[in-house]
Amino acid sequence: MTTPPLHPSLSSLSFLLGIWRGTGKGKYPSIEDFEYGEEISFSHVGKPFLIYTQRSWDLQNHNGLHIESGYLRPVGNHRAELVLSQPTGITEMHEGEIISTKVEFSTLEVSCTPSAKQVSSVKRILEVTGKTLNYNVAIEAVGYPLLPHLTSQLVLS
Amino acid sequence: MTTPPLHPSLSSLSFLLGIWRGTGKGKYPSIEDFEYGEEISFSHVGKPFLIYTQRSWDLQNHNGLHIESGYLRPVGNHRAELVLSQPTGITEMHEGEIISTKVEFSTLEVSCTPSAKQVSSVKRILEVTGKTLNYNVAIEAVGYPLLPHLTSQLVLS
């Protein structure tokens, strides 16, 4: 299997391509602060979207904490849509603005299965500065307003 | 990395575990009939959900046709929730009933990004009979009612 050429529509998102690893910090009023290891991958198959996968783990015992997966697709001029799902029973749909090496997403829709914790909005920002991918996630959940939840700094592995 | 033991809550879904490969047929009033190769994987990481990934390809030139990914999580007595996303800009959320080696899903929600083809409902059925995983997908989309769309027969690879 050879990797096909990058679809031309992905040129404005190509700065995300690769496997990024590092550490992050999490907080929210309903939980204890925590730190985690994280790996994020953006890959492609020659089609006009990036494949997104994420996993995080406990830095002490290396147990898995969270995973999610989805797709980032460019739509028109410096904009992209992100869809993803989480094993916690959540799907997300966002529209993002691509500004140089930053993508700032606004929630189109967050849906929760009946058994999931209720999350009503998620704000995700991806930004590469120098060699670091900064990933910030704020959430509006379980009765609290939109508040910072996750921030991680990752480098290409 | 060793595979952790299967989470006890997954016992009723363990019949799906593995990588399944085979072929399928697709149809819908808005498109030409087609055939495809397909690979579906259900895996686990020791937590109370299965990881679902799917890819299909053109049988003639082996070009990729479709991929999707998500999670299947048991909820209570012989029921499971399925969440997934597609690079076509679609997220799906289903609740399923587990009857022996069959899971029949009903749509809780299908969401489409502004740039996606509009799909309003998806009916997915997974059933293992003998050594074959039969995967059937019906969709209600682009103005048509719920109609059969995909049917594939896959075996463990």
mmCIF file of C-alpha atoms in Angstrom:
data_model
loop_
_atom_site.group_PDB
_atom_site.id
_atom_site.type_symbol
_atom_site.label_atom_id
_atom_site.label_comp_id
_atom_site.label_asym_id
_atom_site.label_seq_id
_atom_site.Cartn_x
_atom_site.Cartn_y
_atom_site.Cartn_z
ATOM 1 C CA MET A 1 0.000 0.000 0.000
ATOM 2 C CA THR A 2 1.478 3.345 -1.024
ATOM 3 C CA THR A 3 0.178 6.604 0.382
ATOM 4 C CA PRO A 4 -1.743 8.461 -2.321
ATOM 5 C CA PRO A 5 -1.006 12.137 -2.950
ATOM 6 C CA LEU A 6 -2.700 14.624 -0.665
ATOM 7 C CA HIS A 7 -6.025 15.830 -2.061
ATOM 8 C CA PRO A 8 -5.527 19.457 -3.236
ATOM 9 C CA SER A 9 -8.393 20.684 -1.034
ATOM 10 C CA LEU A 10 -6.384 19.725 2.047
ATOM 11 C CA SER A 11 -3.486 22.102 1.489
ATOM 12 C CA SER A 12 -4.742 24.577 4.099
ATOM 13 C CA LEU A 13 -5.010 21.769 6.688
ATOM 14 C CA SER A 14 -1.786 19.913 5.860
ATOM 15 C CA PHE A 15 -0.002 21.528 8.829
ATOM 16 C CA LEU A 16 -1.984 19.119 11.043
ATOM 17 C CA LEU A 17 -0.791 15.916 9.334
ATOM 18 C CA GLY A 18 1.134 13.435 11.440
ATOM 19 C CA ILE A 19 1.126 11.745 14.823
ATOM 20 C CA TRP A 20 1.423 14.205 17.684
ATOM 21 C CA ARG A 21 2.326 13.187 21.244
ATOM 22 C CA GLY A 22 2.676 15.024 24.515
ATOM 23 C CA THR A 23 0.946 15.804 27.760
ATOM 24 C CA GLY A 24 -2.063 17.776 28.873
ATOM 25 C CA LYS A 25 -3.956 19.060 31.866
ATOM 26 C CA GLY A 26 -7.665 18.661 32.519
ATOM 27 C CA LYS A 27 -10.058 20.439 34.814
ATOM 28 C CA TYR A 28 -13.766 21.141 35.251
ATOM 29 C CA PRO A 29 -15.833 22.210 38.260
ATOM 30 C CA SER A 30 -17.377 18.739 38.550
ATOM 31 C CA ILE A 31 -14.072 16.789 38.669
ATOM 32 C CA GLU A 32 -10.572 16.794 40.231
ATOM 33 C CA ASP A 33 -7.794 18.372 38.168
ATOM 34 C CA PHE A 34 -5.757 15.775 36.286
ATOM 35 C CA GLU A 35 -2.818 15.377 33.926
ATOM 36 C CA TYR A 36 -2.595 13.006 31.015
ATOM 37 C CA GLY A 37 -0.523 11.730 28.131
ATOM 38 C CA GLU A 38 -2.050 12.222 24.708
ATOM 39 C CA GLU A 39 -1.596 11.103 21.129
ATOM 40 C CA ILE A 40 -3.435 12.714 18.244
ATOM 41 C CA SER A 41 -3.207 11.614 14.630
ATOM 42 C CA PHE A 42 -4.283 13.380 11.455
ATOM 43 C CA SER A 43 -3.897 11.176 8.392
ATOM 44 C CA HIS A 44 -5.332 11.008 4.886
ATOM 45 C CA VAL A 45 -6.192 8.473 2.215
ATOM 46 C CA GLY A 46 -6.047 10.741 -0.855
ATOM 47 C CA LYS A 47 -9.632 11.905 -0.397
ATOM 48 C CA PRO A 48 -10.803 15.397 0.608
ATOM 49 C CA PHE A 49 -10.762 14.828 4.383
ATOM 50 C CA LEU A 50 -8.378 14.150 7.236
ATOM 51 C CA ILE A 51 -8.876 11.185 9.556
ATOM 52 C CA TYR A 52 -8.660 12.244 13.203
ATOM 53 C CA THR A 53 -7.954 9.884 16.087
ATOM 54 C CA GLN A 54 -7.145 10.727 19.679
ATOM 55 C CA ARG A 55 -6.200 8.731 22.755
ATOM 56 C CA SER A 56 -5.097 9.795 26.200
ATOM 57 C CA TRP A 57 -3.707 7.879 29.143
ATOM 58 C CA ASP A 58 -2.902 8.190 32.835
ATOM 59 C CA LEU A 59 0.699 9.386 33.230
ATOM 60 C CA GLN A 60 1.246 7.247 36.346
ATOM 61 C CA ASN A 61 -0.109 3.820 35.406
ATOM 62 C CA HIS A 62 -0.481 4.305 31.615
ATOM 63 C CA ASN A 63 -4.092 3.138 31.720
ATOM 64 C CA GLY A 64 -6.202 4.467 28.868
ATOM 65 C CA LEU A 65 -8.369 7.473 29.752
ATOM 66 C CA HIS A 66 -10.202 8.565 26.630
ATOM 67 C CA ILE A 67 -10.377 7.935 22.922
ATOM 68 C CA GLU A 68 -12.305 9.586 20.124
ATOM 69 C CA SER A 69 -12.255 9.547 16.348
ATOM 70 C CA GLY A 70 -13.665 11.464 13.444
ATOM 71 C CA TYR A 71 -13.009 13.443 10.294
ATOM 72 C CA LEU A 72 -12.011 16.961 9.331
ATOM 73 C CA ARG A 73 -13.197 18.133 5.934
ATOM 74 C CA PRO A 74 -12.442 21.428 4.218
ATOM 75 C CA VAL A 75 -15.468 23.363 3.000
ATOM 76 C CA GLY A 76 -14.849 26.418 0.915
ATOM 77 C CA ASN A 77 -12.563 29.243 1.723
ATOM 78 C CA HIS A 78 -10.499 28.577 4.856
ATOM 79 C CA ARG A 79 -13.283 26.720 6.564
ATOM 80 C CA ALA A 80 -13.526 23.109 7.704
ATOM 81 C CA GLU A 81 -16.118 20.838 9.252
ATOM 82 C CA LEU A 82 -15.227 18.422 12.031
ATOM 83 C CA VAL A 83 -17.353 15.392 12.913
ATOM 84 C CA LEU A 84 -16.408 12.940 15.623
ATOM 85 C CA SER A 85 -17.761 10.391 18.053
ATOM 86 C CA GLN A 86 -16.761 9.342 21.543
ATOM 87 C CA PRO A 87 -17.273 6.009 23.344
ATOM 88 C CA THR A 88 -18.895 7.963 26.167
ATOM 89 C CA GLY A 89 -21.949 8.188 23.880
ATOM 90 C CA ILE A 90 -21.346 11.590 22.351
ATOM 91 C CA THR A 91 -21.220 12.826 18.764
ATOM 92 C CA GLU A 92 -19.963 16.274 17.817
ATOM 93 C CA MET A 93 -20.291 18.403 14.707
ATOM 94 C CA HIS A 94 -18.344 21.634 14.333
ATOM 95 C CA GLU A 95 -17.532 24.262 11.785
ATOM 96 C CA GLY A 96 -14.073 25.768 11.966
ATOM 97 C CA GLU A 97 -12.192 28.727 10.619
ATOM 98 C CA ILE A 98 -8.660 28.080 9.393
ATOM 99 C CA ILE A 99 -6.383 31.028 10.206
ATOM 100 C CA SER A 100 -2.821 30.244 9.157
ATOM 101 C CA THR A 101 -1.894 27.243 11.367
ATOM 102 C CA LYS A 102 -4.896 27.525 13.651
ATOM 103 C CA VAL A 103 -8.374 26.041 13.386
ATOM 104 C CA GLU A 104 -10.979 27.440 15.765
ATOM 105 C CA PHE A 105 -14.186 25.459 15.831
ATOM 106 C CA SER A 106 -17.714 26.491 16.738
ATOM 107 C CA THR A 107 -20.257 23.870 17.673
ATOM 108 C CA LEU A 108 -22.935 23.038 15.119
ATOM 109 C CA GLU A 109 -24.327 20.227 17.233
ATOM 110 C CA VAL A 110 -23.393 18.029 20.177
ATOM 111 C CA SER A 111 -25.570 14.961 20.734
ATOM 112 C CA CYS A 112 -25.627 12.591 23.681
ATOM 113 C CA THR A 113 -27.123 9.123 23.938
ATOM 114 C CA PRO A 114 -29.644 8.623 26.769
ATOM 115 C CA SER A 115 -26.961 6.952 28.926
ATOM 116 C CA ALA A 116 -24.249 9.599 28.313
ATOM 117 C CA LYS A 117 -23.256 12.510 30.521
ATOM 118 C CA GLN A 118 -25.018 15.536 29.113
ATOM 119 C CA VAL A 119 -22.666 17.838 27.191
ATOM 120 C CA SER A 120 -24.383 20.721 25.406
ATOM 121 C CA SER A 121 -21.485 22.501 23.715
ATOM 122 C CA VAL A 122 -17.799 21.912 22.982
ATOM 123 C CA LYS A 123 -15.274 24.502 21.847
ATOM 124 C CA ARG A 124 -12.159 23.020 20.238
ATOM 125 C CA ILE A 125 -9.093 24.968 19.103
ATOM 126 C CA LEU A 126 -6.112 23.410 17.317
ATOM 127 C CA GLU A 127 -3.044 25.594 16.786
ATOM 128 C CA VAL A 128 0.472 24.782 15.681
ATOM 129 C CA THR A 129 3.019 27.290 16.991
ATOM 130 C CA GLY A 130 6.614 26.457 16.153
ATOM 131 C CA LYS A 131 6.810 22.673 16.455
ATOM 132 C CA THR A 132 4.027 22.357 19.012
ATOM 133 C CA LEU A 133 0.380 21.487 18.462
ATOM 134 C CA ASN A 134 -1.667 23.198 21.146
ATOM 135 C CA TYR A 135 -5.034 21.564 21.649
ATOM 136 C CA ASN A 136 -7.633 23.324 23.779
ATOM 137 C CA VAL A 137 -11.086 22.017 24.570
ATOM 138 C CA ALA A 138 -13.748 23.871 26.552
ATOM 139 C CA ILE A 139 -17.088 22.261 27.364
ATOM 140 C CA GLU A 140 -20.535 23.274 28.538
ATOM 141 C CA ALA A 141 -21.717 20.229 30.470
ATOM 142 C CA VAL A 142 -23.712 18.884 33.429
ATOM 143 C CA GLY A 143 -25.209 22.305 34.187
ATOM 144 C CA TYR A 144 -22.035 24.432 34.013
ATOM 145 C CA PRO A 145 -21.402 27.123 31.368
ATOM 146 C CA LEU A 146 -18.704 26.834 28.686
ATOM 147 C CA LEU A 147 -15.471 26.484 30.690
ATOM 148 C CA PRO A 148 -11.909 25.340 29.886
ATOM 149 C CA HIS A 149 -11.604 21.550 30.204
ATOM 150 C CA LEU A 150 -8.483 20.258 28.417
ATOM 151 C CA THR A 151 -5.248 21.827 27.255
ATOM 152 C CA SER A 152 -2.381 19.840 25.778
ATOM 153 C CA GLN A 153 0.924 20.494 24.049
ATOM 154 C CA LEU A 154 1.988 17.883 21.523
ATOM 155 C CA VAL A 155 4.930 17.451 19.173
ATOM 156 C CA LEU A 156 5.300 15.397 15.992
ATOM 157 C CA SER A 157 6.540 11.904 16.805
ATOM 158 C CA MET B 1 1.288 -3.783 24.833
ATOM 159 C CA THR B 2 -0.827 -6.713 25.951
ATOM 160 C CA THR B 3 -4.553 -6.868 25.286
ATOM 161 C CA PRO B 4 -6.432 -6.343 28.543
ATOM 162 C CA PRO B 5 -9.254 -8.738 29.485
ATOM 163 C CA LEU B 6 -12.637 -8.059 27.949
ATOM 164 C CA HIS B 7 -14.816 -5.846 30.130
ATOM 165 C CA PRO B 8 -17.553 -8.071 31.643
ATOM 166 C CA SER B 9 -20.307 -5.807 30.258
ATOM 167 C CA LEU B 10 -19.245 -6.754 26.726
ATOM 168 C CA SER B 11 -20.026 -10.459 26.986
ATOM 169 C CA SER B 12 -23.279 -10.124 25.025
ATOM 170 C CA LEU B 13 -21.442 -8.289 22.211
ATOM 171 C CA SER B 14 -18.281 -10.422 22.117
ATOM 172 C CA PHE B 15 -19.577 -12.317 19.067
ATOM 173 C CA LEU B 16 -18.729 -9.207 17.023
ATOM 174 C CA LEU B 17 -15.043 -9.041 18.027
ATOM 175 C CA GLY B 18 -12.480 -9.352 15.270
ATOM 176 C CA ILE B 19 -11.708 -8.148 11.768
ATOM 177 C CA TRP B 20 -14.350 -9.146 9.248
ATOM 178 C CA ARG B 21 -13.808 -9.024 5.476
ATOM 179 C CA GLY B 22 -15.951 -9.747 2.469
ATOM 180 C CA THR B 23 -18.049 -8.151 -0.213
ATOM 181 C CA GLY B 24 -21.294 -6.256 -0.421
ATOM 182 C CA LYS B 25 -23.852 -4.764 -2.756
ATOM 183 C CA GLY B 26 -25.175 -1.240 -2.681
ATOM 184 C CA LYS B 27 -28.245 0.383 -4.185
ATOM 185 C CA TYR B 28 -30.500 3.394 -3.754
ATOM 186 C CA PRO B 29 -32.936 5.130 -6.107
ATOM 187 C CA SER B 30 -30.566 8.096 -6.524
ATOM 188 C CA ILE B 31 -27.494 6.057 -7.576
ATOM 189 C CA GLU B 32 -26.357 3.176 -9.795
ATOM 190 C CA ASP B 33 -26.156 -0.266 -8.166
ATOM 191 C CA PHE B 34 -22.614 -1.134 -7.106
ATOM 192 C CA GLU B 35 -20.550 -3.850 -5.472
ATOM 193 C CA TYR B 36 -17.747 -3.353 -3.001
ATOM 194 C CA GLY B 37 -15.140 -4.986 -0.807
ATOM 195 C CA GLU B 38 -15.511 -4.284 2.896
ATOM 196 C CA GLU B 39 -13.580 -4.643 6.117
ATOM 197 C CA ILE B 40 -15.173 -4.118 9.511
ATOM 198 C CA SER B 41 -13.364 -4.286 12.819
ATOM 199 C CA PHE B 42 -14.707 -4.538 16.349
ATOM 200 C CA SER B 43 -11.961 -4.283 18.955
ATOM 201 C CA HIS B 44 -11.690 -3.396 22.633
ATOM 202 C CA VAL B 45 -9.255 -1.825 25.081
ATOM 203 C CA GLY B 46 -10.565 -3.372 28.323
ATOM 204 C CA LYS B 47 -13.198 -0.684 28.768
ATOM 205 C CA PRO B 48 -16.988 -1.086 28.477
ATOM 206 C CA PHE B 49 -17.246 -0.380 24.745
ATOM 207 C CA LEU B 50 -16.231 -1.817 21.395
ATOM 208 C CA ILE B 51 -14.309 0.266 18.869
ATOM 209 C CA TYR B 52 -15.913 0.059 15.417
ATOM 210 C CA THR B 53 -14.132 0.882 12.175
ATOM 211 C CA GLN B 54 -15.283 0.245 8.629
ATOM 212 C CA ARG B 55 -13.760 0.709 5.198
ATOM 213 C CA SER B 56 -14.951 -0.301 1.764
ATOM 214 C CA TRP B 57 -13.292 -0.314 -1.635
ATOM 215 C CA ASP B 58 -14.004 -0.681 -5.333
ATOM 216 C CA LEU B 59 -13.612 -4.346 -6.304
ATOM 217 C CA GLN B 60 -12.147 -3.456 -9.709
ATOM 218 C CA ASN B 61 -9.498 -0.845 -8.966
ATOM 219 C CA HIS B 62 -9.302 -1.223 -5.154
ATOM 220 C CA ASN B 63 -9.806 2.508 -4.652
ATOM 221 C CA GLY B 64 -11.260 3.395 -1.285
ATOM 222 C CA LEU B 65 -15.015 4.075 -1.305
ATOM 223 C CA HIS B 66 -16.103 4.810 2.241
ATOM 224 C CA ILE B 67 -14.848 4.772 5.787
ATOM 225 C CA GLU B 68 -16.531 5.375 9.111
ATOM 226 C CA SER B 69 -15.699 4.864 12.766
ATOM 227 C CA GLY B 70 -17.382 4.871 16.129
ATOM 228 C CA TYR B 71 -18.193 3.000 19.290
ATOM 229 C CA LEU B 72 -20.683 0.410 20.481
ATOM 230 C CA ARG B 73 -21.505 0.478 24.172
ATOM 231 C CA PRO B 74 -23.752 -1.879 26.104
ATOM 232 C CA VAL B 75 -26.478 -0.230 28.156
ATOM 233 C CA GLY B 76 -28.475 -2.417 30.477
ATOM 234 C CA ASN B 77 -30.182 -5.611 29.571
ATOM 235 C CA HIS B 78 -29.371 -6.736 26.017
ATOM 236 C CA ARG B 79 -29.262 -3.227 24.688
ATOM 237 C CA ALA B 80 -26.415 -1.232 23.171
ATOM 238 C CA GLU B 81 -25.820 2.282 21.907
ATOM 239 C CA LEU B 82 -23.888 2.934 18.712
ATOM 240 C CA VAL B 83 -22.290 6.292 17.916
ATOM 241 C CA LEU B 84 -20.275 6.916 14.769
ATOM 242 C CA SER B 85 -19.101 9.568 12.359
ATOM 243 C CA GLN B 86 -18.476 9.615 8.626
ATOM 244 C CA PRO B 87 -16.124 11.795 6.550
ATOM 245 C CA THR B 88 -19.128 12.720 4.425
ATOM 246 C CA GLY B 89 -20.132 15.015 7.308
ATOM 247 C CA ILE B 90 -22.563 12.743 9.107
ATOM 248 C CA THR B 91 -22.854 11.617 12.706
ATOM 249 C CA GLU B 92 -25.181 8.838 13.810
ATOM 250 C CA MET B 93 -26.556 7.766 17.167
ATOM 251 C CA HIS B 94 -28.513 4.545 17.543
ATOM 252 C CA GLU B 95 -29.962 2.321 20.197
ATOM 253 C CA GLY B 96 -29.884 -1.403 19.497
ATOM 254 C CA GLU B 97 -31.422 -4.568 20.806
ATOM 255 C CA ILE B 98 -29.106 -7.561 21.170
ATOM 256 C CA ILE B 99 -30.930 -10.783 20.297
ATOM 257 C CA SER B 100 -28.517 -13.711 20.467
ATOM 258 C CA THR B 101 -25.932 -12.901 17.751
ATOM 259 C CA LYS B 102 -27.935 -10.078 16.189
ATOM 260 C CA VAL B 103 -28.020 -6.374 16.969
ATOM 261 C CA GLU B 104 -30.841 -4.404 15.396
ATOM 262 C CA PHE B 105 -30.438 -0.657 15.722
ATOM 263 C CA SER B 106 -33.021 2.108 15.718
ATOM 264 C CA THR B 107 -31.963 5.662 14.990
ATOM 265 C CA LEU B 108 -31.854 8.070 17.919
ATOM 266 C CA GLU B 109 -30.373 10.839 15.783
ATOM 267 C CA VAL B 110 -28.656 11.377 12.451
ATOM 268 C CA SER B 111 -26.973 14.753 11.969
ATOM 269 C CA CYS B 112 -25.522 16.253 8.811
ATOM 270 C CA THR B 113 -23.140 19.171 8.438
ATOM 271 C CA PRO B 114 -24.338 21.992 6.146
ATOM 272 C CA SER B 115 -22.192 20.641 3.278
ATOM 273 C CA ALA B 116 -23.258 16.980 3.654
ATOM 274 C CA LYS B 117 -25.873 15.066 1.676
ATOM 275 C CA GLN B 118 -28.991 15.084 3.806
ATOM 276 C CA VAL B 119 -29.642 11.735 5.470
ATOM 277 C CA SER B 120 -32.538 11.717 7.928
ATOM 278 C CA SER B 121 -32.538 8.139 9.211
ATOM 279 C CA VAL B 122 -30.321 5.049 9.086
ATOM 280 C CA LYS B 123 -31.322 1.499 9.991
ATOM 281 C CA ARG B 124 -28.369 -0.787 10.711
ATOM 282 C CA ILE B 125 -28.558 -4.511 11.447
ATOM 283 C CA LEU B 126 -25.558 -6.691 12.358
ATOM 284 C CA GLU B 127 -26.086 -10.444 12.521
ATOM 285 C CA VAL B 128 -23.670 -13.337 12.757
ATOM 286 C CA THR B 129 -25.087 -16.538 11.279
ATOM 287 C CA GLY B 130 -22.671 -19.452 11.241
ATOM 288 C CA LYS B 131 -19.307 -17.889 10.419
ATOM 289 C CA THR B 132 -20.737 -14.950 8.477
ATOM 290 C CA LEU B 133 -21.375 -11.410 9.653
ATOM 291 C CA ASN B 134 -24.312 -10.028 7.698
ATOM 292 C CA TYR B 135 -24.372 -6.250 7.690
ATOM 293 C CA ASN B 136 -27.469 -4.468 6.391
ATOM 294 C CA VAL B 137 -27.925 -0.726 6.160
ATOM 295 C CA ALA B 138 -31.097 1.038 5.038
ATOM 296 C CA ILE B 139 -31.241 4.826 4.722
ATOM 297 C CA GLU B 140 -33.818 7.555 4.432
ATOM 298 C CA ALA B 141 -32.033 10.225 2.409
ATOM 299 C CA VAL B 142 -32.270 12.976 -0.219
ATOM 300 C CA GLY B 143 -36.084 12.845 -0.212
ATOM 301 C CA TYR B 144 -36.611 9.065 -0.412
ATOM 302 C CA PRO B 145 -38.176 6.962 2.369
ATOM 303 C CA LEU B 146 -36.230 4.360 4.372
ATOM 304 C CA LEU B 147 -34.974 1.915 1.720
ATOM 305 C CA PRO B 148 -32.312 -0.815 1.612
ATOM 306 C CA HIS B 149 -28.903 0.662 0.760
ATOM 307 C CA LEU B 150 -26.082 -1.739 1.672
ATOM 308 C CA THR B 151 -25.865 -5.453 2.338
ATOM 309 C CA SER B 152 -22.600 -7.284 2.909
ATOM 310 C CA GLN B 153 -21.434 -10.723 3.999
ATOM 311 C CA LEU B 154 -18.147 -10.809 5.894
ATOM 312 C CA VAL B 155 -16.048 -13.517 7.505
ATOM 313 C CA LEU B 156 -13.405 -13.320 10.236
ATOM 314 C CA SER B 157 -9.979 -12.739 8.747
#
